[in-house]
mmCIF file with all atom_site columns, C-alpha atoms in Angstrom:
data_model
loop_
_atom_site.group_PDB
_atom_site.id
_atom_site.type_symbol
_atom_site.label_atom_id
_atom_site.label_alt_id
_atom_site.label_comp_id
_atom_site.label_asym_id
_atom_site.label_entity_id
_atom_site.label_seq_id
_atom_site.pdbx_PDB_ins_code
_atom_site.Cartn_x
_atom_site.Cartn_y
_atom_site.Cartn_z
_atom_site.occupancy
_atom_site.B_iso_or_equiv
_atom_site.pdbx_formal_charge
_atom_site.auth_seq_id
_atom_site.auth_comp_id
_atom_site.auth_asym_id
_atom_site.auth_atom_id
_atom_site.pdbx_PDB_model_num
ATOM 1  C CA . MET A 1 1  ? 93.752  119.567 200.478 1.00 48.00 ? 1  MET A CA 1
ATOM 2  C CA . SER A 1 2  ? 90.246  117.789 199.945 1.00 59.00 ? 2  SER A CA 1
ATOM 3  C CA . ASN A 1 3  ? 88.193  117.051 197.173 1.00 70.00 ? 3  ASN A CA 1
ATOM 4  C CA . ILE A 1 4  ? 85.925  119.312 196.674 1.00 72.00 ? 4  ILE A CA 1
ATOM 5  C CA . SER A 1 5  ? 82.488  118.957 194.397 1.00 76.00 ? 5  SER A CA 1
ATOM 6  C CA . ILE A 1 6  ? 82.201  122.208 191.696 1.00 76.00 ? 6  ILE A CA 1
ATOM 7  C CA . GLU A 1 7  ? 78.666  122.751 193.027 1.00 79.00 ? 7  GLU A CA 1
ATOM 8  C CA . GLU A 1 8  ? 80.295  123.165 196.685 1.00 81.00 ? 8  GLU A CA 1
ATOM 9  C CA . LEU A 1 9  ? 83.070  124.726 196.159 1.00 75.00 ? 9  LEU A CA 1
ATOM 10 C CA . GLU A 1 10 ? 80.865  127.963 194.492 1.00 77.00 ? 10 GLU A CA 1
ATOM 11 C CA . GLN A 1 11 ? 78.456  128.045 197.007 1.00 82.00 ? 11 GLN A CA 1
ATOM 12 C CA . LYS A 1 12 ? 81.830  128.868 199.070 1.00 79.00 ? 12 LYS A CA 1
ATOM 13 C CA . ILE A 1 13 ? 83.405  131.003 196.772 1.00 79.00 ? 13 ILE A CA 1
ATOM 14 C CA . GLU A 1 14 ? 79.648  132.719 196.443 1.00 80.00 ? 14 GLU A CA 1
ATOM 15 C CA . ALA A 1 15 ? 79.588  133.335 200.113 1.00 83.00 ? 15 ALA A CA 1
ATOM 16 C CA . GLY A 1 16 ? 83.249  134.794 200.310 1.00 80.00 ? 16 GLY A CA 1
ATOM 17 C CA . GLU A 1 17 ? 85.215  132.190 200.861 1.00 79.00 ? 17 GLU A CA 1
ATOM 18 C CA . GLU A 1 18 ? 88.570  131.533 200.403 1.00 75.00 ? 18 GLU A CA 1
ATOM 19 C CA . VAL A 1 19 ? 89.266  128.824 198.537 1.00 71.00 ? 19 VAL A CA 1
ATOM 20 C CA . ILE A 1 20 ? 92.832  128.794 196.290 1.00 69.00 ? 20 ILE A CA 1
ATOM 21 C CA . ASP A 1 21 ? 95.322  128.100 199.405 1.00 68.00 ? 21 ASP A CA 1
ATOM 22 C CA . GLN A 1 22 ? 92.692  124.736 200.592 1.00 71.00 ? 22 GLN A CA 1
ATOM 23 C CA . TYR A 1 23 ? 91.292  123.691 196.696 1.00 67.00 ? 23 TYR A CA 1
ATOM 24 C CA . PHE A 1 24 ? 93.535  124.159 194.382 1.00 66.00 ? 24 PHE A CA 1
ATOM 25 C CA . ASP A 1 25 ? 96.926  122.547 194.001 1.00 62.00 ? 25 ASP A CA 1
ATOM 26 C CA . PRO A 1 26 ? 99.163  125.277 192.845 1.00 61.00 ? 26 PRO A CA 1
ATOM 27 C CA . ALA A 1 27 ? 101.824 122.646 191.173 1.00 63.00 ? 27 ALA A CA 1
ATOM 28 C CA . THR A 1 28 ? 99.169  121.604 188.441 1.00 60.00 ? 28 THR A CA 1
ATOM 29 C CA . THR A 1 29 ? 96.118  122.701 186.849 1.00 55.00 ? 29 THR A CA 1
ATOM 30 C CA . ARG A 1 30 ? 93.531  120.631 188.745 1.00 56.00 ? 30 ARG A CA 1
ATOM 31 C CA . VAL A 1 31 ? 91.450  120.848 191.020 1.00 54.00 ? 31 VAL A CA 1
ATOM 32 C CA . GLY A 1 32 ? 91.005  118.622 194.824 1.00 54.00 ? 32 GLY A CA 1
ATOM 33 C CA . THR A 1 33 ? 93.654  116.043 196.199 1.00 52.00 ? 33 THR A CA 1
ATOM 34 C CA . PRO A 1 34 ? 97.215  116.953 193.991 1.00 51.00 ? 34 PRO A CA 1
ATOM 35 C CA . HIS A 1 35 ? 98.477  113.991 192.270 1.00 52.00 ? 35 HIS A CA 1
ATOM 36 C CA . LEU A 1 36 ? 101.590 113.891 192.121 1.00 54.00 ? 36 LEU A CA 1
ATOM 37 C CA . MET A 1 37 ? 103.496 115.295 188.825 1.00 53.00 ? 37 MET A CA 1
ATOM 38 C CA . THR A 1 38 ? 105.858 112.735 187.168 1.00 56.00 ? 38 THR A CA 1
ATOM 39 C CA . SER A 1 39 ? 108.707 113.231 184.841 1.00 54.00 ? 39 SER A CA 1
ATOM 40 C CA . ARG A 1 40 ? 108.955 112.890 181.517 1.00 56.00 ? 40 ARG A CA 1
ATOM 41 C CA . ARG A 1 41 ? 111.253 110.577 181.532 1.00 58.00 ? 41 ARG A CA 1
ATOM 42 C CA . GLY A 1 42 ? 109.067 108.386 183.906 1.00 60.00 ? 42 GLY A CA 1
ATOM 43 C CA . GLN A 1 43 ? 107.017 108.855 180.981 1.00 69.00 ? 43 GLN A CA 1
ATOM 44 C CA . ASP A 1 44 ? 106.317 107.046 177.309 1.00 76.00 ? 44 ASP A CA 1
ATOM 45 C CA . GLN A 1 45 ? 106.446 109.908 175.114 1.00 79.00 ? 45 GLN A CA 1
ATOM 46 C CA . THR A 1 46 ? 105.485 110.658 171.308 1.00 83.00 ? 46 THR A CA 1
ATOM 47 C CA . ILE A 1 47 ? 106.242 112.026 168.765 1.00 86.00 ? 47 ILE A CA 1
ATOM 48 C CA . THR A 1 48 ? 102.545 113.893 167.046 1.00 88.00 ? 48 THR A CA 1
ATOM 49 C CA . ASN A 1 49 ? 101.775 116.608 164.376 1.00 91.00 ? 49 ASN A CA 1
ATOM 50 C CA . LEU A 1 50 ? 99.233  118.987 164.745 1.00 90.00 ? 50 LEU A CA 1
ATOM 51 C CA . GLU A 1 51 ? 97.273  121.253 161.985 1.00 94.00 ? 51 GLU A CA 1
ATOM 52 C CA . ILE A 1 52 ? 96.621  124.348 164.587 1.00 93.00 ? 52 ILE A CA 1
ATOM 53 C CA . PRO A 1 53 ? 95.622  127.478 162.743 1.00 96.00 ? 53 PRO A CA 1
ATOM 54 C CA . LEU A 1 54 ? 97.610  130.385 162.233 1.00 96.00 ? 54 LEU A CA 1
ATOM 55 C CA . ALA A 1 55 ? 95.910  132.400 164.310 1.00 96.00 ? 55 ALA A CA 1
ATOM 56 C CA . MET A 1 56 ? 95.759  129.899 166.999 1.00 95.00 ? 56 MET A CA 1
ATOM 57 C CA . LEU A 1 57 ? 99.213  129.314 166.527 1.00 95.00 ? 57 LEU A CA 1
ATOM 58 C CA . ASN A 1 58 ? 99.042  132.634 167.478 1.00 96.00 ? 58 ASN A CA 1
ATOM 59 C CA . GLU A 1 59 ? 97.079  133.124 171.162 1.00 96.00 ? 59 GLU A CA 1
ATOM 60 C CA . LEU A 1 60 ? 99.240  129.893 171.697 1.00 95.00 ? 60 LEU A CA 1
ATOM 61 C CA . ASP A 1 61 ? 103.197 131.730 170.860 1.00 95.00 ? 61 ASP A CA 1
ATOM 62 C CA . GLN A 1 62 ? 101.289 135.110 172.845 1.00 95.00 ? 62 GLN A CA 1
ATOM 63 C CA . MET A 1 63 ? 100.252 132.808 176.264 1.00 94.00 ? 63 MET A CA 1
ATOM 64 C CA . ALA A 1 64 ? 103.943 131.118 175.951 1.00 93.00 ? 64 ALA A CA 1
ATOM 65 C CA . ASN A 1 65 ? 105.295 134.772 176.619 1.00 93.00 ? 65 ASN A CA 1
ATOM 66 C CA . GLU A 1 66 ? 103.096 135.644 178.948 1.00 93.00 ? 66 GLU A CA 1
ATOM 67 C CA . LEU A 1 67 ? 103.399 132.725 180.616 1.00 91.00 ? 67 LEU A CA 1
ATOM 68 C CA . ASN A 1 68 ? 107.158 132.185 180.125 1.00 91.00 ? 68 ASN A CA 1
ATOM 69 C CA . ILE A 1 69 ? 107.035 128.813 178.917 1.00 91.00 ? 69 ILE A CA 1
ATOM 70 C CA . SER A 1 70 ? 107.299 127.280 175.504 1.00 91.00 ? 70 SER A CA 1
ATOM 71 C CA . ARG A 1 71 ? 104.744 126.971 173.014 1.00 93.00 ? 71 ARG A CA 1
ATOM 72 C CA . GLN A 1 72 ? 104.615 122.956 173.427 1.00 91.00 ? 72 GLN A CA 1
ATOM 73 C CA . ALA A 1 73 ? 104.612 123.815 177.496 1.00 91.00 ? 73 ALA A CA 1
ATOM 74 C CA . VAL A 1 74 ? 101.281 125.449 176.829 1.00 92.00 ? 74 VAL A CA 1
ATOM 75 C CA . ILE A 1 75 ? 99.473  122.934 174.353 1.00 93.00 ? 75 ILE A CA 1
ATOM 76 C CA . LYS A 1 76 ? 100.510 120.232 176.910 1.00 91.00 ? 76 LYS A CA 1
ATOM 77 C CA . MET A 1 77 ? 99.038  122.163 180.399 1.00 92.00 ? 77 MET A CA 1
ATOM 78 C CA . MET A 1 78 ? 95.780  122.947 178.022 1.00 93.00 ? 78 MET A CA 1
ATOM 79 C CA . LEU A 1 79 ? 95.501  119.129 176.687 1.00 91.00 ? 79 LEU A CA 1
ATOM 80 C CA . ARG A 1 80 ? 96.183  118.131 180.467 1.00 91.00 ? 80 ARG A CA 1
ATOM 81 C CA . ARG A 1 81 ? 93.045  120.360 181.935 1.00 91.00 ? 81 ARG A CA 1
ATOM 82 C CA . ALA A 1 82 ? 91.108  119.509 179.023 1.00 92.00 ? 82 ALA A CA 1
ATOM 83 C CA . LEU A 1 83 ? 91.405  116.043 179.644 1.00 90.00 ? 83 LEU A CA 1
ATOM 84 C CA . ASP A 1 84 ? 90.770  116.405 183.857 1.00 90.00 ? 84 ASP A CA 1
ATOM 85 C CA . GLU A 1 85 ? 87.532  118.496 182.695 1.00 91.00 ? 85 GLU A CA 1
ATOM 86 C CA . HIS A 1 86 ? 86.348  116.037 180.834 1.00 90.00 ? 86 HIS A CA 1
ATOM 87 C CA . TYR A 1 87 ? 86.575  113.025 182.819 1.00 89.00 ? 87 TYR A CA 1
ATOM 88 C CA . LEU A 1 88 ? 85.082  115.103 185.858 1.00 88.00 ? 88 LEU A CA 1
ATOM 89 C CA . ALA A 1 89 ? 82.184  116.059 183.846 1.00 87.00 ? 89 ALA A CA 1
ATOM 90 C CA . LYS A 1 90 ? 82.018  112.380 182.487 1.00 86.00 ? 90 LYS A CA 1
ATOM 91 C CA . ARG A 1 91 ? 81.987  110.955 186.840 1.00 85.00 ? 91 ARG A CA 1
ATOM 92 C CA . LEU A 1 92 ? 79.842  113.865 187.412 1.00 85.00 ? 92 LEU A CA 1
ATOM 93 C CA . THR A 1 93 ? 77.001  112.610 184.188 1.00 86.00 ? 93 THR A CA 1
ATOM 94 C CA . SER A 1 94 ? 77.772  109.377 186.296 1.00 81.00 ? 94 SER A CA 1
ATOM 95 C CA . SER A 1 95 ? 76.513  109.564 188.965 1.00 69.00 ? 95 SER A CA 1
#
């Protein structure tokens, strides 16, 4: 798996190239070089409270059911994706 810019990836997709196996890590939601997943035991954890509107909580539960994972796993997955996108955008704008 190799790193690729969003623009290059879009061009390959538009050209009809198969990019999933070459550029996406199926073990994570990340694009590019895969990062080793660490066990939760290897990370410091903390408990937090989060106020979420009921409608959003229902959406999270629906997604959790569709993916057959816990609500907590859905929230962590979405937060990780949002953080990755934030850092990627930040890196692209500083280049």
